[in-house]
mmCIF file of C-alpha atoms in Angstrom:
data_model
loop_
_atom_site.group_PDB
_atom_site.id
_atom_site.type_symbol
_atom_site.label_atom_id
_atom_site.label_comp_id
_atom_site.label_asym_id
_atom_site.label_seq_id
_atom_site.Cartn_x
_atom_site.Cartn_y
_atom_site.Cartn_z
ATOM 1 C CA UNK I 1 210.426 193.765 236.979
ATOM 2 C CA UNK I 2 207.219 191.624 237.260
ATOM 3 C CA UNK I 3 205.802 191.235 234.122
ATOM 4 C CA UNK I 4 202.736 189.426 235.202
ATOM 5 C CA UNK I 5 201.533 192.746 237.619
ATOM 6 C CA UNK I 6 202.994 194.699 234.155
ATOM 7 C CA UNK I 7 200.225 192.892 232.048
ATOM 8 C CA UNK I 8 197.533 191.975 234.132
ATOM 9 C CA UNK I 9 194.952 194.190 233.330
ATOM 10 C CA UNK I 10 195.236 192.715 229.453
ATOM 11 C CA UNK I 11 195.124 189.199 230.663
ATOM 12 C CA UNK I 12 192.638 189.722 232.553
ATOM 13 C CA UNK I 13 190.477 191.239 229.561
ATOM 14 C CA UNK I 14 191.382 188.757 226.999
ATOM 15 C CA UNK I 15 190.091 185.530 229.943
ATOM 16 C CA UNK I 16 187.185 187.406 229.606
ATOM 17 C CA UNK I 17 187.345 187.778 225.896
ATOM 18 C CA UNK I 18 188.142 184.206 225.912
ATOM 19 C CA UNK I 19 185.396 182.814 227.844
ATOM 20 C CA UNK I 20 182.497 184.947 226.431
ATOM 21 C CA UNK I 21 183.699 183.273 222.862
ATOM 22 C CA UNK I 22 184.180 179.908 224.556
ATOM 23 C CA UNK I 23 180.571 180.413 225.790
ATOM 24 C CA UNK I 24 179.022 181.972 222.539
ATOM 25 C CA UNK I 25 180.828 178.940 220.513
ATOM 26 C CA UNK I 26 179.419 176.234 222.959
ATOM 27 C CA UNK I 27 175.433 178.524 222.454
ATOM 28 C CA UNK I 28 176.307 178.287 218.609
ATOM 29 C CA UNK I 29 176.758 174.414 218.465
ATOM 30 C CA UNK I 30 173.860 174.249 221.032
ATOM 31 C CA UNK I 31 171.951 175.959 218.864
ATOM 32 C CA UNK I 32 173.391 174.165 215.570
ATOM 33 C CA UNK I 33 172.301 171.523 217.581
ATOM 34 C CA UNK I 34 168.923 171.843 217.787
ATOM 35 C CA UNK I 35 168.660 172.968 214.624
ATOM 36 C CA UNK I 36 169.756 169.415 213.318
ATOM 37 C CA UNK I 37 166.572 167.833 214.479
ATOM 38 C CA UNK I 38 164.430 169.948 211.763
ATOM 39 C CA UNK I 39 163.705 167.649 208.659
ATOM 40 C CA UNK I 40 161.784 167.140 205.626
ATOM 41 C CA UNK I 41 159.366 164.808 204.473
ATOM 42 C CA UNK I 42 159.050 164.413 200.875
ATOM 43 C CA UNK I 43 155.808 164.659 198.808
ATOM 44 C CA UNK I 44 156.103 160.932 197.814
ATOM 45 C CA UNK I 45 157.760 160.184 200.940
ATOM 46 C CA UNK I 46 156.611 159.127 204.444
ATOM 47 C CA UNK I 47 158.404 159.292 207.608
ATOM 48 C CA UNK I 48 159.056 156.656 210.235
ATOM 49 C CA UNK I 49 159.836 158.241 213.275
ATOM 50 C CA UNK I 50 162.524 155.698 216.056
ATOM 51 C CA UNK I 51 163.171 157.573 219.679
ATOM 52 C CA UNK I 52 166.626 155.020 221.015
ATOM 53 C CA UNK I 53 165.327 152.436 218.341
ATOM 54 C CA UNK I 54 161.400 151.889 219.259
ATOM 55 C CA UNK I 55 158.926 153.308 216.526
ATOM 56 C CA UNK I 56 157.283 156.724 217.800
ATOM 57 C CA UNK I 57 155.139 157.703 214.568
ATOM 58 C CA UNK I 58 155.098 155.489 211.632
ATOM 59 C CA UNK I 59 152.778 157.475 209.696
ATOM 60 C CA UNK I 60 154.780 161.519 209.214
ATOM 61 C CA UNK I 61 152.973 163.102 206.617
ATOM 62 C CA UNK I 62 155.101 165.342 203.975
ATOM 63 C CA UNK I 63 155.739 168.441 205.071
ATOM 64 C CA UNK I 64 158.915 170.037 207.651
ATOM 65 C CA UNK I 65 159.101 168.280 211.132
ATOM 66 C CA UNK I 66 161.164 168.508 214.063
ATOM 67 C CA UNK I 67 163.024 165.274 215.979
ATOM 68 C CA UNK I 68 164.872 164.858 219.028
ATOM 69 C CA UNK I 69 168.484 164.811 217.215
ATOM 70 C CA UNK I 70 170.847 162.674 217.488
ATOM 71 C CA UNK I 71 171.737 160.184 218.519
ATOM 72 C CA UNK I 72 167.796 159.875 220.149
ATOM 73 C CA UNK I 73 165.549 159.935 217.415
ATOM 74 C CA UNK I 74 166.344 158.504 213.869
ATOM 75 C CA UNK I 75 163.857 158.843 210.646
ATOM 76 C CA UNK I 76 163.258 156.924 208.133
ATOM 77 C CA UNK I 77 161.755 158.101 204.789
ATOM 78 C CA UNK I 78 160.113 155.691 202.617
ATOM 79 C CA UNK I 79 158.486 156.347 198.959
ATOM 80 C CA UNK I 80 155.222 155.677 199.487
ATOM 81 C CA UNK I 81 153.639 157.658 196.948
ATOM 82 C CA UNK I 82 155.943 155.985 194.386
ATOM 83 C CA UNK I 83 155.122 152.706 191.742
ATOM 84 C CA UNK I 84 157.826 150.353 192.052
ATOM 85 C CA UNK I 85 158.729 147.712 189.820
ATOM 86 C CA UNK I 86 159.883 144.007 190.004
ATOM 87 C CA UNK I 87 161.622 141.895 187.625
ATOM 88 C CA UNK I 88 161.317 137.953 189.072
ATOM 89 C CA UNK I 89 160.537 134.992 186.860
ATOM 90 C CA UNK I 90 162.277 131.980 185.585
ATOM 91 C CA UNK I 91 165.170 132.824 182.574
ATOM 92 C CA UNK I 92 168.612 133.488 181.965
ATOM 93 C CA UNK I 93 170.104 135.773 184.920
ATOM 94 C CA UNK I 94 172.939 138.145 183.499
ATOM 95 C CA UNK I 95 175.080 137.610 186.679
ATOM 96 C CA UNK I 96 174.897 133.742 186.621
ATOM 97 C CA UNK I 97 175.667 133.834 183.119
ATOM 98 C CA UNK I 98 178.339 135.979 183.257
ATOM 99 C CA UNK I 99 179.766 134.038 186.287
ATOM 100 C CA UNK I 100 179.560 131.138 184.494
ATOM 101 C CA UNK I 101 181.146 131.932 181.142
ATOM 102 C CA UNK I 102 184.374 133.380 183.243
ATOM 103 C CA UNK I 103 185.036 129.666 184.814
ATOM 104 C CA UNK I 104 183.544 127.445 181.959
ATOM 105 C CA UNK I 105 183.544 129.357 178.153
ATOM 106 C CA UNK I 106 180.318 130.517 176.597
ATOM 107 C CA UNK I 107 177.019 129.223 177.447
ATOM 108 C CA UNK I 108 174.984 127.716 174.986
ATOM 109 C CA UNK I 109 171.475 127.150 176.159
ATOM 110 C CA UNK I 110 170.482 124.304 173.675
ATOM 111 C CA UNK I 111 173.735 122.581 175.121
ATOM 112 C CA UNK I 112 176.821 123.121 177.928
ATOM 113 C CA UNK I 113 175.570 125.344 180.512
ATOM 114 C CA UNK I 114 172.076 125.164 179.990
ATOM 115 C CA UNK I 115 171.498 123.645 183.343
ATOM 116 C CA UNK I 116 172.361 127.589 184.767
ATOM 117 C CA UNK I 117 168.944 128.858 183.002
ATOM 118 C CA UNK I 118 166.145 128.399 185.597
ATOM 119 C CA UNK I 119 162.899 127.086 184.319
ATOM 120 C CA UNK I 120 159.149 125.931 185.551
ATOM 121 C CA UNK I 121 157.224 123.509 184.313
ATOM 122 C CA UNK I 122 153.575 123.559 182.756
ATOM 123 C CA UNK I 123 150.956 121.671 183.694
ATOM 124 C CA UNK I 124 151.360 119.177 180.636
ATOM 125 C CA UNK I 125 154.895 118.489 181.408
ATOM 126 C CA UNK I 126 156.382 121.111 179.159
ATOM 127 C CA UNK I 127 159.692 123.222 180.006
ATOM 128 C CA UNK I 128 159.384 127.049 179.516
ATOM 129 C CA UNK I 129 161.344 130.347 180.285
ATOM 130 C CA UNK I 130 159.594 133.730 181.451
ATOM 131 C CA UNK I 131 159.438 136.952 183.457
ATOM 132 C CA UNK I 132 157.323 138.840 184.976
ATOM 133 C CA UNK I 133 157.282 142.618 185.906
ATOM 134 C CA UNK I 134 155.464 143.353 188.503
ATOM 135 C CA UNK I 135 153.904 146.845 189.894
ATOM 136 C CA UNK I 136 153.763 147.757 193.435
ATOM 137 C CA UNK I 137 153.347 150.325 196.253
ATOM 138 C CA UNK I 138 154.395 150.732 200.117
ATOM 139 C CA UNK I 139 151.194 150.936 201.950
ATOM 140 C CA UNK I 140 153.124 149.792 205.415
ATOM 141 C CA UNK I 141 156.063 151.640 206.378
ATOM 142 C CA UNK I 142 156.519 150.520 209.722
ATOM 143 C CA UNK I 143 156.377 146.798 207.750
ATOM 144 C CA UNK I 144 158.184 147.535 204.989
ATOM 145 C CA UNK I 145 161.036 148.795 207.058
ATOM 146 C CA UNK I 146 161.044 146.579 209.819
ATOM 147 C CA UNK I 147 159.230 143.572 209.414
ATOM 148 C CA UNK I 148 161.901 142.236 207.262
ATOM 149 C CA UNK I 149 165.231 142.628 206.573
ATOM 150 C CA UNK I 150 164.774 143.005 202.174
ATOM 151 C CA UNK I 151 161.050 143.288 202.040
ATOM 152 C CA UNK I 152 161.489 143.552 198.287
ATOM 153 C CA UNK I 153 163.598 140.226 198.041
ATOM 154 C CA UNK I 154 160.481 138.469 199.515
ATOM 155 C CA UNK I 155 158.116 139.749 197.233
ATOM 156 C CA UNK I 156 160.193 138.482 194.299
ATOM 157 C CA UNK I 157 160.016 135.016 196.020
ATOM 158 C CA UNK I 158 156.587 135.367 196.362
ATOM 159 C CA UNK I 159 156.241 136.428 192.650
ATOM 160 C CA UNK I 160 158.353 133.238 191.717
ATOM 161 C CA UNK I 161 156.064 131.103 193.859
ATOM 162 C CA UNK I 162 152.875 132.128 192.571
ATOM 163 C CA UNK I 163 154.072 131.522 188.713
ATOM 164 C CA UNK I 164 155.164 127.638 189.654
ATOM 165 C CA UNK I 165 151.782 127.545 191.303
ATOM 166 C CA UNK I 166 149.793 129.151 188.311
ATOM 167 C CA UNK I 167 152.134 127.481 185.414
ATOM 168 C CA UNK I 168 152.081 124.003 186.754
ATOM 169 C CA UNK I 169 148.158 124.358 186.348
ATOM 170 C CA UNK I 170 148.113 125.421 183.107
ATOM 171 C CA UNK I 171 149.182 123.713 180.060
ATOM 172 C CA UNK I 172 151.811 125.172 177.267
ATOM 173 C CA UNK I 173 149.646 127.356 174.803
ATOM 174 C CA UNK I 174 148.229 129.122 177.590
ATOM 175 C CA UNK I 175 150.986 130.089 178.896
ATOM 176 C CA UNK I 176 152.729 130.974 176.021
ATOM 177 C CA UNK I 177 149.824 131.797 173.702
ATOM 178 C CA UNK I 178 145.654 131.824 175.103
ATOM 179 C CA UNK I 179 145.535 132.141 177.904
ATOM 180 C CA UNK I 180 148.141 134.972 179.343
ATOM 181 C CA UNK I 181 145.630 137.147 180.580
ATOM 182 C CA UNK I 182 144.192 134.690 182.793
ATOM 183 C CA UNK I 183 147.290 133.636 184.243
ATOM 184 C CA UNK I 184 148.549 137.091 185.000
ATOM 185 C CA UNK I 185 145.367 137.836 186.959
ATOM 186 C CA UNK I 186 145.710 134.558 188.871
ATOM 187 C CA UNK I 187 149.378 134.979 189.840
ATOM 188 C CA UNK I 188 148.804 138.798 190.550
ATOM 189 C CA UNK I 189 145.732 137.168 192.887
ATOM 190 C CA UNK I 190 148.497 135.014 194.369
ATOM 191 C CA UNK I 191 150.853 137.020 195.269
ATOM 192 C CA UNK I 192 149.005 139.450 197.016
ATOM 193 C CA UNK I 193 147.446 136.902 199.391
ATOM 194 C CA UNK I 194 150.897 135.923 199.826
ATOM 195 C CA UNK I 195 151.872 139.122 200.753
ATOM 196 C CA UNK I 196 149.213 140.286 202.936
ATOM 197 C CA UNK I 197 149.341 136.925 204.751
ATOM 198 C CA UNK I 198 153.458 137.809 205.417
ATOM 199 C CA UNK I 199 152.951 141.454 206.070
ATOM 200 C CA UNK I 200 155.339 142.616 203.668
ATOM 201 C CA UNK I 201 153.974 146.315 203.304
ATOM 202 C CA UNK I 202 154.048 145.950 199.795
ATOM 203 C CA UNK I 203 150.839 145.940 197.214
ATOM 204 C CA UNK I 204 151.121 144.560 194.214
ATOM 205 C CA UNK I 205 148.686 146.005 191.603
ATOM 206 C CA UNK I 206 149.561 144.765 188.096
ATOM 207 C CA UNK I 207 151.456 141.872 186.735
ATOM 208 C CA UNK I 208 152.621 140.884 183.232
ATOM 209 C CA UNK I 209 154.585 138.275 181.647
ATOM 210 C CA UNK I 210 157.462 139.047 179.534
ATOM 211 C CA UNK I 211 159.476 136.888 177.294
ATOM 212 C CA UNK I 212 157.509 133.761 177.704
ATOM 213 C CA UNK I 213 159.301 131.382 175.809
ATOM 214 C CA UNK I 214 160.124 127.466 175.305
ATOM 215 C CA UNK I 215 163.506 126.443 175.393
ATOM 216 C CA UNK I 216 166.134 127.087 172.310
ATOM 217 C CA UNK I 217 166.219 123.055 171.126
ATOM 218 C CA UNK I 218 162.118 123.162 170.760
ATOM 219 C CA UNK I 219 161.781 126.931 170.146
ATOM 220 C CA UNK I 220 161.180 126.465 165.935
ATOM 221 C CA UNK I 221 159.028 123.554 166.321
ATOM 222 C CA UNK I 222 156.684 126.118 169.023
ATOM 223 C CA UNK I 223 157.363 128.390 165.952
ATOM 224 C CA UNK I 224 155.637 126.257 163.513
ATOM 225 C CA UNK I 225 153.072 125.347 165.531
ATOM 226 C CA UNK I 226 151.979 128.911 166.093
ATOM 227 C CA UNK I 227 152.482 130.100 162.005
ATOM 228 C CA UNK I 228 150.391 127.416 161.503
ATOM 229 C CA UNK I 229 147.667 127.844 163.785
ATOM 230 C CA UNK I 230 147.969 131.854 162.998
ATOM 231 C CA UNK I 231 148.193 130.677 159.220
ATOM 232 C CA UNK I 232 144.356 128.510 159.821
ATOM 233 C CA UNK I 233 142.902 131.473 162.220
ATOM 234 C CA UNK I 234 143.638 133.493 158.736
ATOM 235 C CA UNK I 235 142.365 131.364 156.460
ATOM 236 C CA UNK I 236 138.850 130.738 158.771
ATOM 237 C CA UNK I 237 138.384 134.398 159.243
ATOM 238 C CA UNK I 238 138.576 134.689 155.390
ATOM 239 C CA UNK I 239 136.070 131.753 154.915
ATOM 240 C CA UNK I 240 133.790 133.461 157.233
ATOM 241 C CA UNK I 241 134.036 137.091 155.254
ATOM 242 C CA UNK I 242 133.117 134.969 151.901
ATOM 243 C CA UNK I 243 130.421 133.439 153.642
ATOM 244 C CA UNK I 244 128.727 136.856 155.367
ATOM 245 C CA UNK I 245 129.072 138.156 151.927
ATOM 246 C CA UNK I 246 127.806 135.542 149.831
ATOM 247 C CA UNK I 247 124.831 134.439 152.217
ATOM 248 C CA UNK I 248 122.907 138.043 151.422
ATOM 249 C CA UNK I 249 124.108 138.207 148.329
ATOM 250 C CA UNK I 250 122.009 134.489 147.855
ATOM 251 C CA UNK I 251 119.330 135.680 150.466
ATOM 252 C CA UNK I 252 118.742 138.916 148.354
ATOM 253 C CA UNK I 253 118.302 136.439 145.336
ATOM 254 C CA UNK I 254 116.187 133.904 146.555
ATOM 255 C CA UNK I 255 113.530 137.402 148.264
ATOM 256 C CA UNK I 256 113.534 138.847 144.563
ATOM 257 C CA UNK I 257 112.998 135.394 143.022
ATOM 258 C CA UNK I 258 110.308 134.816 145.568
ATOM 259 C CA UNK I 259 108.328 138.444 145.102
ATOM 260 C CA UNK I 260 108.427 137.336 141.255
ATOM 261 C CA UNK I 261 106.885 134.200 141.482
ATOM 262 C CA UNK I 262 104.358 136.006 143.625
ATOM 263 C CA UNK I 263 103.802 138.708 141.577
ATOM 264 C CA UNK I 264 103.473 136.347 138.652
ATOM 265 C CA UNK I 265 101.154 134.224 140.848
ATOM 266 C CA UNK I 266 99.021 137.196 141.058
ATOM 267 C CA UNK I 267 99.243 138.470 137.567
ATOM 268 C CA UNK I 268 97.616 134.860 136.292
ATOM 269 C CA UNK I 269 95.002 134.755 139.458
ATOM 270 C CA UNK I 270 93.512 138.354 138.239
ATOM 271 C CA UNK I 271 93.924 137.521 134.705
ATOM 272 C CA UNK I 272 92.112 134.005 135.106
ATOM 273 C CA UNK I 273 89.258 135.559 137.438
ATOM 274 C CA UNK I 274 88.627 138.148 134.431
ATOM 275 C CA UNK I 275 88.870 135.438 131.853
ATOM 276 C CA UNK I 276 86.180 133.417 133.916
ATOM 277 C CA UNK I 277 83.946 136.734 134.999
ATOM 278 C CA UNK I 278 84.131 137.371 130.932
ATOM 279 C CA UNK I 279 83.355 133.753 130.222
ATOM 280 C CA UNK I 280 80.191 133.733 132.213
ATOM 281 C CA UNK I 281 79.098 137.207 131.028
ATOM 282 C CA UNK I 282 79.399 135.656 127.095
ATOM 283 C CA UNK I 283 77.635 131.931 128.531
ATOM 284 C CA UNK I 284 74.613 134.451 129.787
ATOM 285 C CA UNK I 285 74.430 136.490 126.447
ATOM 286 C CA UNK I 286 74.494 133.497 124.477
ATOM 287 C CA UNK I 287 71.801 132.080 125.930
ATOM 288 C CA UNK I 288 69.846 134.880 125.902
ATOM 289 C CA UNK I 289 70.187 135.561 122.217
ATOM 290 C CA UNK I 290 72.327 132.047 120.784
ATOM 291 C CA UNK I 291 72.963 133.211 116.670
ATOM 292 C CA UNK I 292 73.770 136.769 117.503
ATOM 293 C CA UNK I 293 76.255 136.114 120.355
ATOM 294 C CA UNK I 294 77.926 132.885 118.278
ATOM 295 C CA UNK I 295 78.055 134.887 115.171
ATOM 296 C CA UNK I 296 80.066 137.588 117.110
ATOM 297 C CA UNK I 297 81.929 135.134 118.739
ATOM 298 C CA UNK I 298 82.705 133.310 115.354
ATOM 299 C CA UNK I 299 83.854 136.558 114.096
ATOM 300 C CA UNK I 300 86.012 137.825 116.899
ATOM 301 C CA UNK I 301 88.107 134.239 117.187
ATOM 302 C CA UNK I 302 88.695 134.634 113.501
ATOM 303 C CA UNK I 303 89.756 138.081 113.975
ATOM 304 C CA UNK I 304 92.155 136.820 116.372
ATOM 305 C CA UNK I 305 93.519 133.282 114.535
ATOM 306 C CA UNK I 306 93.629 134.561 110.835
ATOM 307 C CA UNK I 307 96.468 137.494 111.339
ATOM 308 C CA UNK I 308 98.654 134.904 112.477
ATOM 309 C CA UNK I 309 98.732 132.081 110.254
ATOM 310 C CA UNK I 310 99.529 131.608 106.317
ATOM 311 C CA UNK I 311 96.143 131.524 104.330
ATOM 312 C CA UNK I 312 95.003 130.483 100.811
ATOM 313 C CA UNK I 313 92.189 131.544 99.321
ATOM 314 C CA UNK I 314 90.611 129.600 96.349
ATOM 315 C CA UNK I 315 87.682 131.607 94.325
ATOM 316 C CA UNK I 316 84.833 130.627 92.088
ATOM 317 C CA UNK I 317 83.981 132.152 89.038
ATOM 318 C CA UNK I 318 80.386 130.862 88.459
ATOM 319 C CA UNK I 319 80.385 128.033 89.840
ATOM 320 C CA UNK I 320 84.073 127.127 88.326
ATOM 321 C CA UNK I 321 87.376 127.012 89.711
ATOM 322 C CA UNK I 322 89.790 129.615 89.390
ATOM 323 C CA UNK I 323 93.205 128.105 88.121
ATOM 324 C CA UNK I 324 95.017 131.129 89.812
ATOM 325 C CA UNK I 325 95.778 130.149 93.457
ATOM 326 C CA UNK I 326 97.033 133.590 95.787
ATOM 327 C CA UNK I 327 98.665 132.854 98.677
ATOM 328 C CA UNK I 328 98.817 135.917 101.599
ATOM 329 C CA UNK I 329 101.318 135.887 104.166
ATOM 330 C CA UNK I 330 100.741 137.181 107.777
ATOM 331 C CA UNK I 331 102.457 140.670 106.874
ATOM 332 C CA UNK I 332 100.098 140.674 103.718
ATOM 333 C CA UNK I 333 96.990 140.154 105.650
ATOM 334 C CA UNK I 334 97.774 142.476 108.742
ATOM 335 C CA UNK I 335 98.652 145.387 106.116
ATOM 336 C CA UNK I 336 95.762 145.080 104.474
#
């Protein structure tokens, strides 16, 4: 019996079966295929395009794209839209110090050990420790990516740069106390020449110093200096409040003093012109009519001069004295 002539009709229907499967499952990977070369592009993101490793488009927008897939075309997505920070600076580094204390015991930064701490020094020959954080974008892909091999590494040496540059200009209360502000702006000035100069990709937009301090074995004597100095800018700013409050206090004083005197000065000039006006209006009626006017005259000083003084009066009784004296006092006279 042949089997094969038995069964041929099947076999020949499941080749068929066979290769319509084989050729569906090679159009589905085909297809999966090409597919794979759709991608996304982030909102913060942009996309580097590489065809067999040379840059196509360096500048993909966010959004879906398609790509040759692999292995022809590669992307790469880099934040762009992002803010990135960086920590560089001159202090204790947790990995050296932990590296350290394994092998050698504890480190003690006054002491043993110390010598692991990085420092810079200031312009006037003083040691200090700092760091700075720094804020930057990716405005270069294609340099960011390619142009080095850590682009971020190099802007922390540039960061570290720029502070020996700026400190060892500078003297030891700027740095640590004055004159921060300034120094921030000149190393953020710094570094980005530095940076554009290298073409790093990388902008960095704000810098500030953190942890600025002197080293442990001087750190109280800094410590007094500054309570002290914080201790006279207290005591100054109260000496100035007592003075812009005494000073209008006085000036208020010395204005109403001063419209006194010239109101008094006035009071006397009016009252003296009327006392002379009056006094030449008496000299004319006296000399036009001399007993009248002094008799008046007589009578109106006494008027005025006997009220106030203590008066005796001694009578006559035909031509003799009177033994009884009466003396009048001022209230006697005036209520009489």
């Amino acid at each position: 019996m042949n089997w094969k002539a038995e069964f041929s009709p099947e076999i020949s229907m499941l080749t068929r079966i066979g290769r319509r499967l084989a050729l569906c499952l090679v159009a589905l990977l085909a297809l999966a295929y090409l597919l794979s070369g759709i991608y996304g592009v982030g909102v913060n993101e942009t996309g580097v395009l590489q065809r067999f490793g040379r840059i196509v488009d360096a500048r993909i927008p966010p959004g879906l794209h398609y790509r040759v897939p692999w292995p022809m075309d590669r992307v790469v997505k880099v934040p762009t839209g992002e803010i990135h920070h960086l920590v560089a600076g001159f202090g204790a580094d947790p990995e050296q110090v932990a590296e350290f204390e394994r092998g050698y015991g504890p480190v003690n930064e006054s002491g043993f050990g110390s010598f692991i701490i990085p420092y810079c020094i200031t312009g006037d020959k003083n040691i200090i420790h700092l760091k700075l954080v720094a804020q930057y974008r990716i405005t270069d892909p294609e340099k960011y990516v390619f142009g080095f091999k850590d682009a971020k590494s190099v802007a922390v040496r540039c960061i570290q740069s720029a502070i020996v540059r700026t400190i060892s200009r500078s003297d030891v209360d700027s740095t640590l106390m004055t004159g921060r502000v300034i120094l921030q702006k000149q190393i953020l000035e710094d570094v980005q020449q530095q940076l554009s100069e290298l073409g790093t990709g990388i902008a960095v937009f704000s810098t500030e110093m953190k942890n600025a301090r002197p080293p442990a074995t001087v750190a109280q004597a800094f410590k007094d200096v500054i309570n002290a100095r914080e201790e006279c800018r207290t005591k100054v700013h109260d000496a100035q409040a007592h003075r812009n409050r005494i000073i209008p206090q006085g000036k208020a004083e010395a204005s109403r003093m001063l419209n006194d005197a010239e109101a008094y000065k006035n009071r006397k000039i009016a009252h003296s012109r009327g006392e002379s006006q009056r006094f030449e209006m008496l000299a004319c009626e006296y000399l036009k009519d001399k007993e009248t006017t002094g008799q008046r005259l007589y009578l109106e000083a006494a008027s005025e001069i006997l009220p106030v003084v203590n008066k005796v009066i001694l009578g006559t009784n035909n031509g003799e004295s009177i033994a009884n004296v009466k003396f009048f006092t001022q209230e006697d006279v005036v209520g009489k």
